[in-house]
């Protein structure tokens, strides 16, 4: 748990320093049209096998804008089943790379506030590779697929 908190704090520091570069990049290129757009749906999943934690997670989501999304994830971790409702805020840091922060609620075999951070790299307009950390599921590596929405 302590390692996860350190990684989350490190992620926040990296996000703050990287966001300055992302803002200047998008201000210089107003025509950027990334894969994360209002009205798109997501389907994704990830897994993590580590010291004391085995986690499998799958979920769906919706983007309210090119920065704000909401995910509902089902997680099986160490013989516990959890459902997480996670609002997410996305920072565009490089061409097809986004960092996100999530903070929401967890219900199931454990109840509480859940939070985390992650990085998604989109290999094209629909498919992204993801790594994330979460205080309940431990996080993991996986994939996300985007559906719907209008390409700008």
PDB file of C-alpha atoms in Angstrom:
ATOM      1  CA  UNK A   1       0.000   0.000   0.000  1.00  0.00           C
ATOM      2  CA  UNK A   2       2.832   2.379   0.861  1.00  0.00           C
ATOM      3  CA  UNK A   3       4.504   1.696  -2.513  1.00  0.00           C
ATOM      4  CA  UNK A   4       1.267   2.516  -4.328  1.00  0.00           C
ATOM      5  CA  UNK A   5       0.898   5.816  -2.470  1.00  0.00           C
ATOM      6  CA  UNK A   6       4.475   6.768  -3.350  1.00  0.00           C
ATOM      7  CA  UNK A   7       3.843   5.974  -7.007  1.00  0.00           C
ATOM      8  CA  UNK A   8       0.631   8.013  -7.008  1.00  0.00           C
ATOM      9  CA  UNK A   9       2.441  10.997  -5.483  1.00  0.00           C
ATOM     10  CA  UNK A  10       5.206  10.650  -8.057  1.00  0.00           C
ATOM     11  CA  UNK A  11       2.535  10.563 -10.789  1.00  0.00           C
ATOM     12  CA  UNK A  12       0.982  13.788  -9.486  1.00  0.00           C
ATOM     13  CA  UNK A  13       4.395  15.511  -9.557  1.00  0.00           C
ATOM     14  CA  UNK A  14       5.049  14.291 -13.098  1.00  0.00           C
ATOM     15  CA  UNK A  15       1.571  15.426 -14.202  1.00  0.00           C
ATOM     16  CA  UNK A  16       2.113  18.921 -12.843  1.00  0.00           C
ATOM     17  CA  UNK A  17       5.456  19.321 -14.592  1.00  0.00           C
ATOM     18  CA  UNK A  18       4.257  17.690 -17.823  1.00  0.00           C
ATOM     19  CA  UNK A  19       1.029  19.677 -18.036  1.00  0.00           C
ATOM     20  CA  UNK A  20       2.958  22.903 -18.690  1.00  0.00           C
ATOM     21  CA  UNK A  21       4.475  21.317 -21.803  1.00  0.00           C
ATOM     22  CA  UNK A  22       1.075  19.958 -22.893  1.00  0.00           C
ATOM     23  CA  UNK A  23      -0.586  23.367 -22.578  1.00  0.00           C
ATOM     24  CA  UNK A  24       2.072  25.090 -24.648  1.00  0.00           C
ATOM     25  CA  UNK A  25       1.907  22.310 -27.239  1.00  0.00           C
ATOM     26  CA  UNK A  26      -1.870  22.552 -27.689  1.00  0.00           C
ATOM     27  CA  UNK A  27      -1.781  26.361 -27.655  1.00  0.00           C
ATOM     28  CA  UNK A  28       0.716  26.248 -30.527  1.00  0.00           C
ATOM     29  CA  UNK A  29      -1.292  23.637 -32.413  1.00  0.00           C
ATOM     30  CA  UNK A  30      -4.977  24.479 -32.118  1.00  0.00           C
ATOM     31  CA  UNK A  31      -5.819  21.847 -34.735  1.00  0.00           C
ATOM     32  CA  UNK A  32      -4.894  18.874 -32.502  1.00  0.00           C
ATOM     33  CA  UNK A  33      -7.660  16.285 -32.580  1.00  0.00           C
ATOM     34  CA  UNK A  34      -6.827  13.460 -30.206  1.00  0.00           C
ATOM     35  CA  UNK A  35      -8.689  10.206 -29.734  1.00  0.00           C
ATOM     36  CA  UNK A  36     -10.358  11.317 -26.468  1.00  0.00           C
ATOM     37  CA  UNK A  37     -13.430  13.297 -27.493  1.00  0.00           C
ATOM     38  CA  UNK A  38     -16.833  14.199 -26.100  1.00  0.00           C
ATOM     39  CA  UNK A  39     -19.441  11.514 -26.696  1.00  0.00           C
ATOM     40  CA  UNK A  40     -17.102   8.540 -27.041  1.00  0.00           C
ATOM     41  CA  UNK A  41     -17.579   5.342 -25.045  1.00  0.00           C
ATOM     42  CA  UNK A  42     -14.807   3.116 -23.742  1.00  0.00           C
ATOM     43  CA  UNK A  43     -14.443  -0.575 -23.114  1.00  0.00           C
ATOM     44  CA  UNK A  44     -11.293  -1.646 -21.353  1.00  0.00           C
ATOM     45  CA  UNK A  45      -9.557  -3.945 -18.971  1.00  0.00           C
ATOM     46  CA  UNK A  46      -6.304  -4.566 -17.206  1.00  0.00           C
ATOM     47  CA  UNK A  47      -4.583  -7.088 -15.015  1.00  0.00           C
ATOM     48  CA  UNK A  48      -1.900  -7.086 -12.354  1.00  0.00           C
ATOM     49  CA  UNK A  49       0.001  -9.973 -10.816  1.00  0.00           C
ATOM     50  CA  UNK A  50       2.449  -8.966  -8.138  1.00  0.00           C
ATOM     51  CA  UNK A  51       3.642  -9.537  -4.632  1.00  0.00           C
ATOM     52  CA  UNK A  52       0.506 -10.258  -2.630  1.00  0.00           C
ATOM     53  CA  UNK A  53      -1.920  -8.892  -5.255  1.00  0.00           C
ATOM     54  CA  UNK A  54      -3.658 -10.552  -8.170  1.00  0.00           C
ATOM     55  CA  UNK A  55      -6.117  -8.237  -9.903  1.00  0.00           C
ATOM     56  CA  UNK A  56      -8.298  -8.410 -13.004  1.00  0.00           C
ATOM     57  CA  UNK A  57     -10.366  -5.375 -13.945  1.00  0.00           C
ATOM     58  CA  UNK A  58     -12.825  -4.614 -16.751  1.00  0.00           C
ATOM     59  CA  UNK A  59     -15.029  -1.609 -17.286  1.00  0.00           C
ATOM     60  CA  UNK A  60     -16.969   0.770 -19.465  1.00  0.00           C
ATOM     61  CA  UNK A  61     -16.805   4.537 -19.620  1.00  0.00           C
ATOM     62  CA  UNK A  62     -18.089   7.692 -21.262  1.00  0.00           C
ATOM     63  CA  UNK A  63     -16.345  10.983 -22.116  1.00  0.00           C
ATOM     64  CA  UNK A  64     -18.239  14.166 -21.254  1.00  0.00           C
ATOM     65  CA  UNK A  65     -15.480  16.250 -22.867  1.00  0.00           C
ATOM     66  CA  UNK A  66     -11.937  15.789 -24.124  1.00  0.00           C
ATOM     67  CA  UNK A  67     -10.740  15.962 -20.496  1.00  0.00           C
ATOM     68  CA  UNK A  68     -13.477  14.460 -18.294  1.00  0.00           C
ATOM     69  CA  UNK A  69     -14.734  10.888 -18.308  1.00  0.00           C
ATOM     70  CA  UNK A  70     -16.644   8.528 -16.025  1.00  0.00           C
ATOM     71  CA  UNK A  71     -15.836   4.847 -15.689  1.00  0.00           C
ATOM     72  CA  UNK A  72     -17.639   1.937 -14.062  1.00  0.00           C
ATOM     73  CA  UNK A  73     -15.212  -0.896 -13.394  1.00  0.00           C
ATOM     74  CA  UNK A  74     -15.660  -4.396 -12.055  1.00  0.00           C
ATOM     75  CA  UNK A  75     -12.587  -5.695 -10.260  1.00  0.00           C
ATOM     76  CA  UNK A  76     -11.625  -9.091  -8.913  1.00  0.00           C
ATOM     77  CA  UNK A  77      -8.687  -8.684  -6.527  1.00  0.00           C
ATOM     78  CA  UNK A  78      -7.366 -11.289  -4.072  1.00  0.00           C
ATOM     79  CA  UNK A  79     -10.696 -13.195  -4.011  1.00  0.00           C
ATOM     80  CA  UNK A  80     -12.710  -9.999  -3.477  1.00  0.00           C
ATOM     81  CA  UNK A  81     -15.165  -8.541  -5.993  1.00  0.00           C
ATOM     82  CA  UNK A  82     -15.456  -4.753  -6.229  1.00  0.00           C
ATOM     83  CA  UNK A  83     -17.436  -2.306  -8.344  1.00  0.00           C
ATOM     84  CA  UNK A  84     -15.851   1.112  -8.759  1.00  0.00           C
ATOM     85  CA  UNK A  85     -17.484   4.335  -9.980  1.00  0.00           C
ATOM     86  CA  UNK A  86     -14.542   6.492 -11.042  1.00  0.00           C
ATOM     87  CA  UNK A  87     -14.703  10.004 -12.507  1.00  0.00           C
ATOM     88  CA  UNK A  88     -11.466  10.597 -14.419  1.00  0.00           C
ATOM     89  CA  UNK A  89      -9.639  13.740 -15.495  1.00  0.00           C
ATOM     90  CA  UNK A  90      -7.312  13.433 -18.505  1.00  0.00           C
ATOM     91  CA  UNK A  91      -4.197  15.488 -19.273  1.00  0.00           C
ATOM     92  CA  UNK A  92      -2.878  15.438 -22.838  1.00  0.00           C
ATOM     93  CA  UNK A  93       0.921  15.258 -22.499  1.00  0.00           C
ATOM     94  CA  UNK A  94       2.246  14.108 -25.893  1.00  0.00           C
ATOM     95  CA  UNK A  95       0.801  13.349 -29.348  1.00  0.00           C
ATOM     96  CA  UNK A  96      -1.245  10.284 -28.381  1.00  0.00           C
ATOM     97  CA  UNK A  97      -0.376  10.022 -24.689  1.00  0.00           C
ATOM     98  CA  UNK A  98      -2.681  10.961 -21.832  1.00  0.00           C
ATOM     99  CA  UNK A  99      -2.290  10.862 -18.066  1.00  0.00           C
ATOM    100  CA  UNK A 100      -5.436  10.470 -16.003  1.00  0.00           C
ATOM    101  CA  UNK A 101      -6.386  10.883 -12.363  1.00  0.00           C
ATOM    102  CA  UNK A 102      -9.361   9.048 -10.897  1.00  0.00           C
ATOM    103  CA  UNK A 103     -11.180   9.488  -7.617  1.00  0.00           C
ATOM    104  CA  UNK A 104     -14.444   7.742  -6.829  1.00  0.00           C
ATOM    105  CA  UNK A 105     -16.214   5.158  -4.712  1.00  0.00           C
ATOM    106  CA  UNK A 106     -15.833   1.410  -4.335  1.00  0.00           C
ATOM    107  CA  UNK A 107     -18.550  -1.017  -3.289  1.00  0.00           C
ATOM    108  CA  UNK A 108     -18.725  -4.787  -2.995  1.00  0.00           C
ATOM    109  CA  UNK A 109     -16.676  -6.879  -0.592  1.00  0.00           C
ATOM    110  CA  UNK A 110     -14.961  -3.619   0.470  1.00  0.00           C
ATOM    111  CA  UNK A 111     -16.546  -0.163   0.656  1.00  0.00           C
ATOM    112  CA  UNK A 112     -14.629   3.080   0.490  1.00  0.00           C
ATOM    113  CA  UNK A 113     -13.100   5.887  -1.507  1.00  0.00           C
ATOM    114  CA  UNK A 114     -10.873   4.748  -4.339  1.00  0.00           C
ATOM    115  CA  UNK A 115      -8.369   6.721  -6.303  1.00  0.00           C
ATOM    116  CA  UNK A 116      -5.534   6.294  -8.681  1.00  0.00           C
ATOM    117  CA  UNK A 117      -3.616   7.496 -11.691  1.00  0.00           C
ATOM    118  CA  UNK A 118      -2.567   6.093 -15.018  1.00  0.00           C
ATOM    119  CA  UNK A 119      -1.117   6.609 -18.465  1.00  0.00           C
ATOM    120  CA  UNK A 120      -2.813   5.736 -21.766  1.00  0.00           C
ATOM    121  CA  UNK A 121      -0.982   5.654 -25.100  1.00  0.00           C
ATOM    122  CA  UNK A 122      -3.257   5.438 -28.149  1.00  0.00           C
ATOM    123  CA  UNK A 123      -1.745   3.420 -30.993  1.00  0.00           C
ATOM    124  CA  UNK A 124      -4.543   4.701 -33.262  1.00  0.00           C
ATOM    125  CA  UNK A 125      -7.874   6.583 -32.978  1.00  0.00           C
ATOM    126  CA  UNK A 126      -9.607   3.634 -31.277  1.00  0.00           C
ATOM    127  CA  UNK A 127      -7.104   1.469 -29.377  1.00  0.00           C
ATOM    128  CA  UNK A 128      -4.966   2.487 -26.416  1.00  0.00           C
ATOM    129  CA  UNK A 129      -2.498   0.708 -24.157  1.00  0.00           C
ATOM    130  CA  UNK A 130      -2.848   1.567 -20.502  1.00  0.00           C
ATOM    131  CA  UNK A 131      -0.973   1.337 -17.224  1.00  0.00           C
ATOM    132  CA  UNK A 132      -2.629   2.420 -14.002  1.00  0.00           C
ATOM    133  CA  UNK A 133      -2.422   2.354 -10.216  1.00  0.00           C
ATOM    134  CA  UNK A 134      -5.427   2.188  -7.897  1.00  0.00           C
ATOM    135  CA  UNK A 135      -5.521   2.004  -4.116  1.00  0.00           C
ATOM    136  CA  UNK A 136      -8.010  -0.920  -4.074  1.00  0.00           C
ATOM    137  CA  UNK A 137      -7.234  -2.921  -7.220  1.00  0.00           C
ATOM    138  CA  UNK A 138      -3.504  -2.287  -7.279  1.00  0.00           C
ATOM    139  CA  UNK A 139      -3.804  -1.165 -10.882  1.00  0.00           C
ATOM    140  CA  UNK A 140      -2.269  -3.031 -13.761  1.00  0.00           C
ATOM    141  CA  UNK A 141      -1.579  -2.980 -17.468  1.00  0.00           C
ATOM    142  CA  UNK A 142      -4.170  -3.405 -20.163  1.00  0.00           C
ATOM    143  CA  UNK A 143      -6.009  -1.991 -23.125  1.00  0.00           C
ATOM    144  CA  UNK A 144      -8.853   0.437 -23.823  1.00  0.00           C
ATOM    145  CA  UNK A 145     -11.023   0.634 -26.961  1.00  0.00           C
ATOM    146  CA  UNK A 146     -13.030   3.752 -27.936  1.00  0.00           C
ATOM    147  CA  UNK A 147     -16.453   3.602 -29.625  1.00  0.00           C
ATOM    148  CA  UNK A 148     -18.906   6.149 -30.961  1.00  0.00           C
ATOM    149  CA  UNK A 149     -18.546   9.891 -30.947  1.00  0.00           C
ATOM    150  CA  UNK A 150     -17.774  12.110 -33.894  1.00  0.00           C
ATOM    151  CA  UNK A 151     -14.265  12.554 -35.188  1.00  0.00           C
ATOM    152  CA  UNK A 152     -13.540  16.271 -35.344  1.00  0.00           C
TER     153      UNK A 152
END
